[in-house]
CSV table of C-alpha atoms in Angstrom, one decimal:
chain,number,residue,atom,x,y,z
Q,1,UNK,CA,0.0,0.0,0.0
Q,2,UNK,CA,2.8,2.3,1.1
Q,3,UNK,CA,4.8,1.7,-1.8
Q,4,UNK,CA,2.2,2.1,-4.1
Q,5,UNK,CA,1.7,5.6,-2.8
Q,6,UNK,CA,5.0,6.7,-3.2
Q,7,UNK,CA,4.3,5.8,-7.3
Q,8,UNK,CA,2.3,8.9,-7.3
Q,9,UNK,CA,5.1,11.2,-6.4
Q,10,UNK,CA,6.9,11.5,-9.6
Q,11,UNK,CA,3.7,12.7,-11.3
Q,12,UNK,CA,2.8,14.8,-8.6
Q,13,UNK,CA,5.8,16.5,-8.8
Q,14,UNK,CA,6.0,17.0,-12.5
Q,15,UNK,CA,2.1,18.5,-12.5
Q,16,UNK,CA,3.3,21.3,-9.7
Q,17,UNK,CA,6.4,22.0,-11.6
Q,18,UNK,CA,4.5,21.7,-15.2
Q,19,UNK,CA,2.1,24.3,-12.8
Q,20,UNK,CA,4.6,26.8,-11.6
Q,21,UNK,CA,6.0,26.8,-15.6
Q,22,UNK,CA,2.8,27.8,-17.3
Q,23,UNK,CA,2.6,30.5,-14.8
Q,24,UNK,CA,5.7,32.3,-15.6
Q,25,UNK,CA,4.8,31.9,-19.2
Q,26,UNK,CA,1.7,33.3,-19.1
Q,27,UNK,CA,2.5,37.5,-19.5
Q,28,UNK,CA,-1.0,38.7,-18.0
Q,29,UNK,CA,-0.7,37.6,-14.6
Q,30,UNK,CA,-1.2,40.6,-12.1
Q,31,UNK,CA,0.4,41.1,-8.8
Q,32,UNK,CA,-1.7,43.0,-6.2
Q,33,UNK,CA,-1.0,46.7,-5.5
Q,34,UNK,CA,-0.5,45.9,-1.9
Q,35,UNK,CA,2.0,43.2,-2.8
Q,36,UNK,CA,3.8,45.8,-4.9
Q,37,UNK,CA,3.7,48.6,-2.3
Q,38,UNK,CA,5.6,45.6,0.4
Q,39,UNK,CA,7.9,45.0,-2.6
Q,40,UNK,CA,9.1,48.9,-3.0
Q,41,UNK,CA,9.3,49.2,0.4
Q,42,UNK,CA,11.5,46.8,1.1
Q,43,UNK,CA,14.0,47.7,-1.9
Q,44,UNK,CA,13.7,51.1,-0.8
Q,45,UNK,CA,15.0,50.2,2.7
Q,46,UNK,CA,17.7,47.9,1.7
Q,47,UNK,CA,18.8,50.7,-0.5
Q,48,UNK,CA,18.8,53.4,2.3
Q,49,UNK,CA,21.0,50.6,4.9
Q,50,UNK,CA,23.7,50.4,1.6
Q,51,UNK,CA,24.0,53.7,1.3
Q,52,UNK,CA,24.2,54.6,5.4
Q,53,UNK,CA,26.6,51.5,5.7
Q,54,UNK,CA,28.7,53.2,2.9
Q,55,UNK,CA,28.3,56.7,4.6
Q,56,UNK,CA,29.6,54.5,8.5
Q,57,UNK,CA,32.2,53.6,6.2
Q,58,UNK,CA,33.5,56.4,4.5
Q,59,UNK,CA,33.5,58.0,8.0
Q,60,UNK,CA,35.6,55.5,9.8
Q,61,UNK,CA,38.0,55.9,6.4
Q,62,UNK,CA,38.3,59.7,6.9
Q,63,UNK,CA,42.3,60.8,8.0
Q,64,UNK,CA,43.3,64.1,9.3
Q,65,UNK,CA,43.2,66.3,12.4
Q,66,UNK,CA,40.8,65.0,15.0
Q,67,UNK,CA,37.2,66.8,16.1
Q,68,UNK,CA,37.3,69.5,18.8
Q,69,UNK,CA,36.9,67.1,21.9
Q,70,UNK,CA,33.8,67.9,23.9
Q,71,UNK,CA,33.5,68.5,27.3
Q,72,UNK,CA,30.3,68.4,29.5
Q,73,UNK,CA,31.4,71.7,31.3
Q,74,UNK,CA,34.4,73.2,29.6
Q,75,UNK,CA,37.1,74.0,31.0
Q,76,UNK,CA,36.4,73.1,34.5
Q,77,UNK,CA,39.9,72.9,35.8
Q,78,UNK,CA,40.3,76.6,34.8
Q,79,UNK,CA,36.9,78.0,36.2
Q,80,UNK,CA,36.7,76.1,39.2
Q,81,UNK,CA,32.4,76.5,38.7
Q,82,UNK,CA,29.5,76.6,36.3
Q,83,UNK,CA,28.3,80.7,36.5
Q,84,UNK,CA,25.4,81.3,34.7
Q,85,UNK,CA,24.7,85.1,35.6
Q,86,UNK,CA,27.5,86.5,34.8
Q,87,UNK,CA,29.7,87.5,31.7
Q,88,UNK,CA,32.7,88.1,33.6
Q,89,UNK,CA,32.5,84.9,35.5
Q,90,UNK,CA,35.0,85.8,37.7
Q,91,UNK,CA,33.1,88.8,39.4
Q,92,UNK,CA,31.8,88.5,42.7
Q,93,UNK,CA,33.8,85.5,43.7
Q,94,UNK,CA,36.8,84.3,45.8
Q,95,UNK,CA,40.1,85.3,43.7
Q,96,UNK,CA,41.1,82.4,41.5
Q,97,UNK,CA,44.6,82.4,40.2
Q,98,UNK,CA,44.8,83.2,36.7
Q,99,UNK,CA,47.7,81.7,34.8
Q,100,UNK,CA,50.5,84.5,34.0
Q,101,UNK,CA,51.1,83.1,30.4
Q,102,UNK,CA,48.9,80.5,28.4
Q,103,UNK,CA,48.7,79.3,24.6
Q,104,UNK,CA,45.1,79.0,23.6
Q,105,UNK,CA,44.2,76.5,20.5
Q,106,UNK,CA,42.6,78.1,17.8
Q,107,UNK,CA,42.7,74.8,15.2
Q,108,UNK,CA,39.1,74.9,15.4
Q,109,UNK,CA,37.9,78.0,14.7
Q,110,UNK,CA,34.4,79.0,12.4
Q,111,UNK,CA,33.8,82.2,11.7
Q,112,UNK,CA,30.5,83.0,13.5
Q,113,UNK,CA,30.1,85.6,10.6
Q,114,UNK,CA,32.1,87.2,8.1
Q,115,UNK,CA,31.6,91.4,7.2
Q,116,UNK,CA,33.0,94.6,7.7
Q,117,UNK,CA,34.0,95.7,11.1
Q,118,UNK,CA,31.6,98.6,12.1
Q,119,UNK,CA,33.4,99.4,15.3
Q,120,UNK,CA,37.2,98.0,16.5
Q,121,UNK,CA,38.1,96.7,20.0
Q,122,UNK,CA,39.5,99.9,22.4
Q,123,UNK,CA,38.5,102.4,24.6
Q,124,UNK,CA,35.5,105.0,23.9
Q,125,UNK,CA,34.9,108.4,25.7
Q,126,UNK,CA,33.4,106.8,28.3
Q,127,UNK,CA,33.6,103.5,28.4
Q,128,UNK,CA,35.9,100.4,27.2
Q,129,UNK,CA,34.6,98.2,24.3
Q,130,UNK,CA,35.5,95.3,24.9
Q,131,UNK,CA,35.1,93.1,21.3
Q,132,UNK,CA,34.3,94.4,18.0
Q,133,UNK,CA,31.1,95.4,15.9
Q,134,UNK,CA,30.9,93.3,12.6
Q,135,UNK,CA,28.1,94.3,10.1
Q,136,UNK,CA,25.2,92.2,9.3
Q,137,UNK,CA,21.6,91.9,8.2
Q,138,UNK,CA,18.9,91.5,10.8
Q,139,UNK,CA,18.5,87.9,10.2
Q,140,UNK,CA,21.6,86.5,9.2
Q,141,UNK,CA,22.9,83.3,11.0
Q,142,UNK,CA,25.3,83.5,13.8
Q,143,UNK,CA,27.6,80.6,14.2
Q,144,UNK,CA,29.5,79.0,17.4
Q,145,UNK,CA,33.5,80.1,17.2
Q,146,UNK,CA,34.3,76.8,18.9
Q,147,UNK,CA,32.6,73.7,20.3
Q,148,UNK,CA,31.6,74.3,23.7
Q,149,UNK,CA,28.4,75.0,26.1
Q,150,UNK,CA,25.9,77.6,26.2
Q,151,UNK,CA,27.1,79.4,29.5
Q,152,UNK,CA,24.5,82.8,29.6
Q,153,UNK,CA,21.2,83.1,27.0
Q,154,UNK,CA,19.7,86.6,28.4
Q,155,UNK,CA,18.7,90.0,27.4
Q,156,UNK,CA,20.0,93.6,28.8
Q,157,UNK,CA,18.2,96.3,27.3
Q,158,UNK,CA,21.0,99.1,27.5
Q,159,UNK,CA,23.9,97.2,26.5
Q,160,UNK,CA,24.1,93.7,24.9
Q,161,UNK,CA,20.4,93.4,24.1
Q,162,UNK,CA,19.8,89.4,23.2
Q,163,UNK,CA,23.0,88.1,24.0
Q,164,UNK,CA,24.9,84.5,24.6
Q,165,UNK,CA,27.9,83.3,26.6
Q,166,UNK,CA,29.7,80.1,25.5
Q,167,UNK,CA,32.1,78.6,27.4
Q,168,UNK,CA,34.9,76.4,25.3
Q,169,UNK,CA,37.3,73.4,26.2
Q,170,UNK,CA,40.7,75.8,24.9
Q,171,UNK,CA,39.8,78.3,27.9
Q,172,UNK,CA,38.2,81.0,25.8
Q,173,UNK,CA,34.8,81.9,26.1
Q,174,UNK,CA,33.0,84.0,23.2
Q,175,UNK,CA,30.6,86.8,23.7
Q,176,UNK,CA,27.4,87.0,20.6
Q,177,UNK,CA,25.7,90.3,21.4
Q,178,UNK,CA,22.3,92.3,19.7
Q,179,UNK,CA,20.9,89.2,18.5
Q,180,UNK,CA,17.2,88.9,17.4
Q,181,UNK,CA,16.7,85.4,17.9
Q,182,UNK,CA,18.2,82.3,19.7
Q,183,UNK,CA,18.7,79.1,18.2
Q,184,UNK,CA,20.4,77.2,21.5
Q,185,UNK,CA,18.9,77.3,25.3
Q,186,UNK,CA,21.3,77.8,28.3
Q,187,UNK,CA,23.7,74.7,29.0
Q,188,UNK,CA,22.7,73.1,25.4
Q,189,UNK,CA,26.1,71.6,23.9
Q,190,UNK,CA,27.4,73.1,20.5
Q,191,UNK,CA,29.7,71.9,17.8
Q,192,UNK,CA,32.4,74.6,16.4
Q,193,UNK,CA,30.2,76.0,13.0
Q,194,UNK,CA,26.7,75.0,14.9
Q,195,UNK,CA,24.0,78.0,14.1
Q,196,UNK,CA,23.4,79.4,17.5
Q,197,UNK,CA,21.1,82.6,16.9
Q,198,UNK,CA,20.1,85.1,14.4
Q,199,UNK,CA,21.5,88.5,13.8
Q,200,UNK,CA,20.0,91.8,14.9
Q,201,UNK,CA,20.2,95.3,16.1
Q,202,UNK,CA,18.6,94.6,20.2
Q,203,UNK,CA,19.8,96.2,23.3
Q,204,UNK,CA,22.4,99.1,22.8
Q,205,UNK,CA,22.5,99.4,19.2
Q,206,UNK,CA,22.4,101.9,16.3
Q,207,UNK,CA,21.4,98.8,13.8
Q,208,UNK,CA,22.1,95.6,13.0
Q,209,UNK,CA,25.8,94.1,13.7
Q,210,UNK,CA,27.2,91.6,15.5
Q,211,UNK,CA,29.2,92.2,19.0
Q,212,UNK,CA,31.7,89.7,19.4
Q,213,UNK,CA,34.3,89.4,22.1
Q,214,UNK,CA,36.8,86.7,23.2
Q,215,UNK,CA,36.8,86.6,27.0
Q,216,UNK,CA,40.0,84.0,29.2
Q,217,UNK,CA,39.0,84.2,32.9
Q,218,UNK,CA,37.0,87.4,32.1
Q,219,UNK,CA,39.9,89.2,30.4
Q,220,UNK,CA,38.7,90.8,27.3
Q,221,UNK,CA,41.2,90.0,24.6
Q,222,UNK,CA,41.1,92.6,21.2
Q,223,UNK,CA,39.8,89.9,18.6
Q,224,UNK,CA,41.9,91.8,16.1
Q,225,UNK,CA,45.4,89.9,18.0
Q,226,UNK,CA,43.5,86.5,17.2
Q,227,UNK,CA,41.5,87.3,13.9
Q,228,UNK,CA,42.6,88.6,10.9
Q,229,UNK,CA,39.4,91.0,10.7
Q,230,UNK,CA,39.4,90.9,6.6
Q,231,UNK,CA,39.6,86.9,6.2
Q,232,UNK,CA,38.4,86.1,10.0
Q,233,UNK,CA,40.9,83.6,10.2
Q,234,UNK,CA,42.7,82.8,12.9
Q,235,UNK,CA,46.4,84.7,12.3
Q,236,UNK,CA,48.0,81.2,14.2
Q,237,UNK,CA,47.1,78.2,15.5
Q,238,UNK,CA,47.7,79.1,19.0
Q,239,UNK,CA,47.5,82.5,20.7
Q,240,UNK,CA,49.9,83.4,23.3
Q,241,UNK,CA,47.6,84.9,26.2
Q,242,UNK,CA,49.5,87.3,28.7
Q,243,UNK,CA,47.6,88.3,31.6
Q,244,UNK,CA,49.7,91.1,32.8
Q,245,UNK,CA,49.5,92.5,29.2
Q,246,UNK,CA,46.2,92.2,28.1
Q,247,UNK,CA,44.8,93.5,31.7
Q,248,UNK,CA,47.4,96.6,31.1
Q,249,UNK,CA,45.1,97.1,27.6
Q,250,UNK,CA,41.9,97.3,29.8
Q,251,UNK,CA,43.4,99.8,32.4
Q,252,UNK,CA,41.7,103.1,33.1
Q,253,UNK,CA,45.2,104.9,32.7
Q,254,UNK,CA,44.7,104.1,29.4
Q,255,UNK,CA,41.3,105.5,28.4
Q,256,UNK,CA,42.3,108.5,31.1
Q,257,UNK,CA,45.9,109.4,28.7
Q,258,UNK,CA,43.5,109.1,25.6
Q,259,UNK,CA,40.5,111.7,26.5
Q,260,UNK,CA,43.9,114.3,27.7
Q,261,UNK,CA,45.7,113.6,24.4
Q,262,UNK,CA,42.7,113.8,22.0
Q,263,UNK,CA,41.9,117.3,24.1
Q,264,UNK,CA,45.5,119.0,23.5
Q,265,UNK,CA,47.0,117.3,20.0
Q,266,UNK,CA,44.1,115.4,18.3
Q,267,UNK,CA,45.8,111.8,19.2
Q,268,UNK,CA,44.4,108.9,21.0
Q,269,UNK,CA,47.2,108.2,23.2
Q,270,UNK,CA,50.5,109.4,24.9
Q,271,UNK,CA,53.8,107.6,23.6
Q,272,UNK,CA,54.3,105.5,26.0
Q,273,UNK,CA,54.3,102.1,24.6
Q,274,UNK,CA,50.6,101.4,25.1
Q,275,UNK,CA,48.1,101.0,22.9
Q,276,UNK,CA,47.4,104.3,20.9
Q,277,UNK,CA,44.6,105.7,18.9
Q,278,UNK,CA,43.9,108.7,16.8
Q,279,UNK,CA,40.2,110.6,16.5
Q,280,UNK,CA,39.6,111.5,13.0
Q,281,UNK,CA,39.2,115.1,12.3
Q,282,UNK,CA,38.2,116.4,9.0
Q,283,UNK,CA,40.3,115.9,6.1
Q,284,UNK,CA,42.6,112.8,7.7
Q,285,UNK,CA,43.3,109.8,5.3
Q,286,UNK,CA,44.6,106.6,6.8
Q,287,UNK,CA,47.5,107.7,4.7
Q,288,UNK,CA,48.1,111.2,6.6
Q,289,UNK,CA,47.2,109.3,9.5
Q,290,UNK,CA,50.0,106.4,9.0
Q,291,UNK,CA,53.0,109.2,8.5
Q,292,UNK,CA,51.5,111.1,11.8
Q,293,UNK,CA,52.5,108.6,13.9
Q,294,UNK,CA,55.5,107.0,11.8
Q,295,UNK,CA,53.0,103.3,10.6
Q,296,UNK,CA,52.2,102.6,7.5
Q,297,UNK,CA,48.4,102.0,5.7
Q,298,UNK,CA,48.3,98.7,5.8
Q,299,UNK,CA,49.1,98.2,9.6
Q,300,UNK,CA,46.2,100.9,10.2
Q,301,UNK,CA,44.0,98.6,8.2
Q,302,UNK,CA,44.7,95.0,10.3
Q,303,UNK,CA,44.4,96.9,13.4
Q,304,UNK,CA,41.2,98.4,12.8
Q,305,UNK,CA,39.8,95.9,10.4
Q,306,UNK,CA,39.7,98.4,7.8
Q,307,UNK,CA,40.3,98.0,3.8
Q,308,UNK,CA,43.0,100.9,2.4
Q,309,UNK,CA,39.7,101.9,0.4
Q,310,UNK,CA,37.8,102.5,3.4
Q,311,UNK,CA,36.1,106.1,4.1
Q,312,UNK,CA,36.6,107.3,7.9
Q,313,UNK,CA,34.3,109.2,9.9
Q,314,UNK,CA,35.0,112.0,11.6
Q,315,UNK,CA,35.4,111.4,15.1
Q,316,UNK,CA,36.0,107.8,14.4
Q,317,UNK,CA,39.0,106.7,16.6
Q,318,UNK,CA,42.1,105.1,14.6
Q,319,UNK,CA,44.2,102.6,16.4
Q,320,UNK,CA,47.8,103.5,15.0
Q,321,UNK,CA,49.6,100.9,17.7
């Protein structure tokens, strides 16, 4: 009986396969839409994981300098704390030793934005400015200078207006004043290049410009020793901070030898050494201005991030030295 079951077999197999032939043959057999739909989603997704395996790949392939490291709270070992009211975030606080010399990476640096510098760093008539005024439309997208966290988001009506503090792993922190918008909250983490907030003319401002300043340990440092103001690239890969020299740039002596100067001779400065400017009075050139004070055009031009084209103002102050 078994065995003359098992004579079936051969014929049974040869009418499925004789089956599963005529179907291939025949060209007007339909597939369901649904069937279809599972098909193209399933190519679709196998095509998306090749090209994301290829992307993991060509990642892991990649050679040359590594990512800005990140830090949950930046620079710790410097700052001792985590203030988040402050822009100096020194003030108010127990003295904390500030190193006397320090070389501060500046590999990598993005340009938060790129224009002409409205107003250089240096002292005003009444008042010390403490980063420099770069022009830009209201709107326009303000990047981070370096990876790091979101230290102050706040708004002061008579001087920064919408304003952010970031704190970065190289000790610097960096200053985005007269915003209009913010694209980070307080303590977010940012990458170096990360849009951060949108341009704008808010707080203490006669339109729209960014106020950018580079703070170590609350020391104002003149953007225009780390920047070159026309490319906005860093002038080297490290910048050699001096306490003693840049507080000597901040002093009141300074501003004090600048209102007497401009008062008897027209000049910004006495010759002492220090830092020196020049208020513009009508008729100067940056060229009558250069052989005033024994410089040349184009060292006027990187210290006051200024083309040799550029029209002066009159009672704009010239930094000469």
């Amino acid at each position: 009986m078994f065995i003359r079951k098992l004579q079936w077999l051969p014929g049974l197999t040869a009418m499925v396969l004789a089956a599963a032939t005529d179907i291939q043959a025949r060209p007007n057999i339909t597939v369901p839409d649904v069937h279809r739909q599972i098909h193209a989603r399933l190519q679709e997704e196998q095509e998306n994981n090749a090209l994301f395996q290829n992307m993991v790949d060509s990642l892991n392939n990649l050679k040359g300098e590594p990512e800005e490291p990140f830090e949950l709270y930046p620079a710790l070992d410097l700052y001792t704390d985590w203030d988040d009211a402050h822009v100096d975030p020194l003030a108010g606080k127990a003295p904390i030793p500030i190193p006397a010399e320090r070389d501060i990476d500046l590999s990598h640096f993005v340009a938060p934005i790129k224009g002409r510098i409205n107003s250089p760093y240096g002292w005003r008539r009444r008042r010390m400015h403490k980063g420099v005024d770069i022009q830009l439309y209201k709107g326009d997208t303000v990047r981070a200078a370096f990876s790091g966290r979101v230290r102050i988001k706040k708004f002061e009506r008579r001087g920064y207006g919408y304003y952010l503090v970031l704190r970065h792993s190289n000790g610097l922190e960096t200053v985005y004043g007269h915003l209009s918008r913010f694209l980070v909250e307080q303590d977010d983490l940012v990458k170096a290049g990360q849009p951060i907030a949108l341009g704008g003319s808010t707080g203490r401002s006669t339109g729209p410009h960014l106020h950018l300043e580079f703070r170590f340990m609350g020391i104002a440092i003149d953007p225009a020793k780390i920047l070159d103001l026309q490319t906005f690239e860093p002038r080297k890969p490290q910048y050699h901070f001096v306490a003693a020299v840049e507080k000597q740039a901040q002093t009141g002596a300074v501003g004090r030898n600048s209102r007497r100067t401009n008062s008897s001779r027209g000049s910004a400065a006495a010759d002492d050494g220090t830092t020196g400017y020049h208020k513009v009075r009508s008729g100067d050139t940056l060229g009558s201005i250069a052989r005033r004070y024994g410089t040349s055009v184009s060292k006027l031009c990187r210290l006051n991030g200024l083309r040799s084209s550029s029209t002066l103002r009159i009672g704009q102050k010239i930094r000469y030295r």
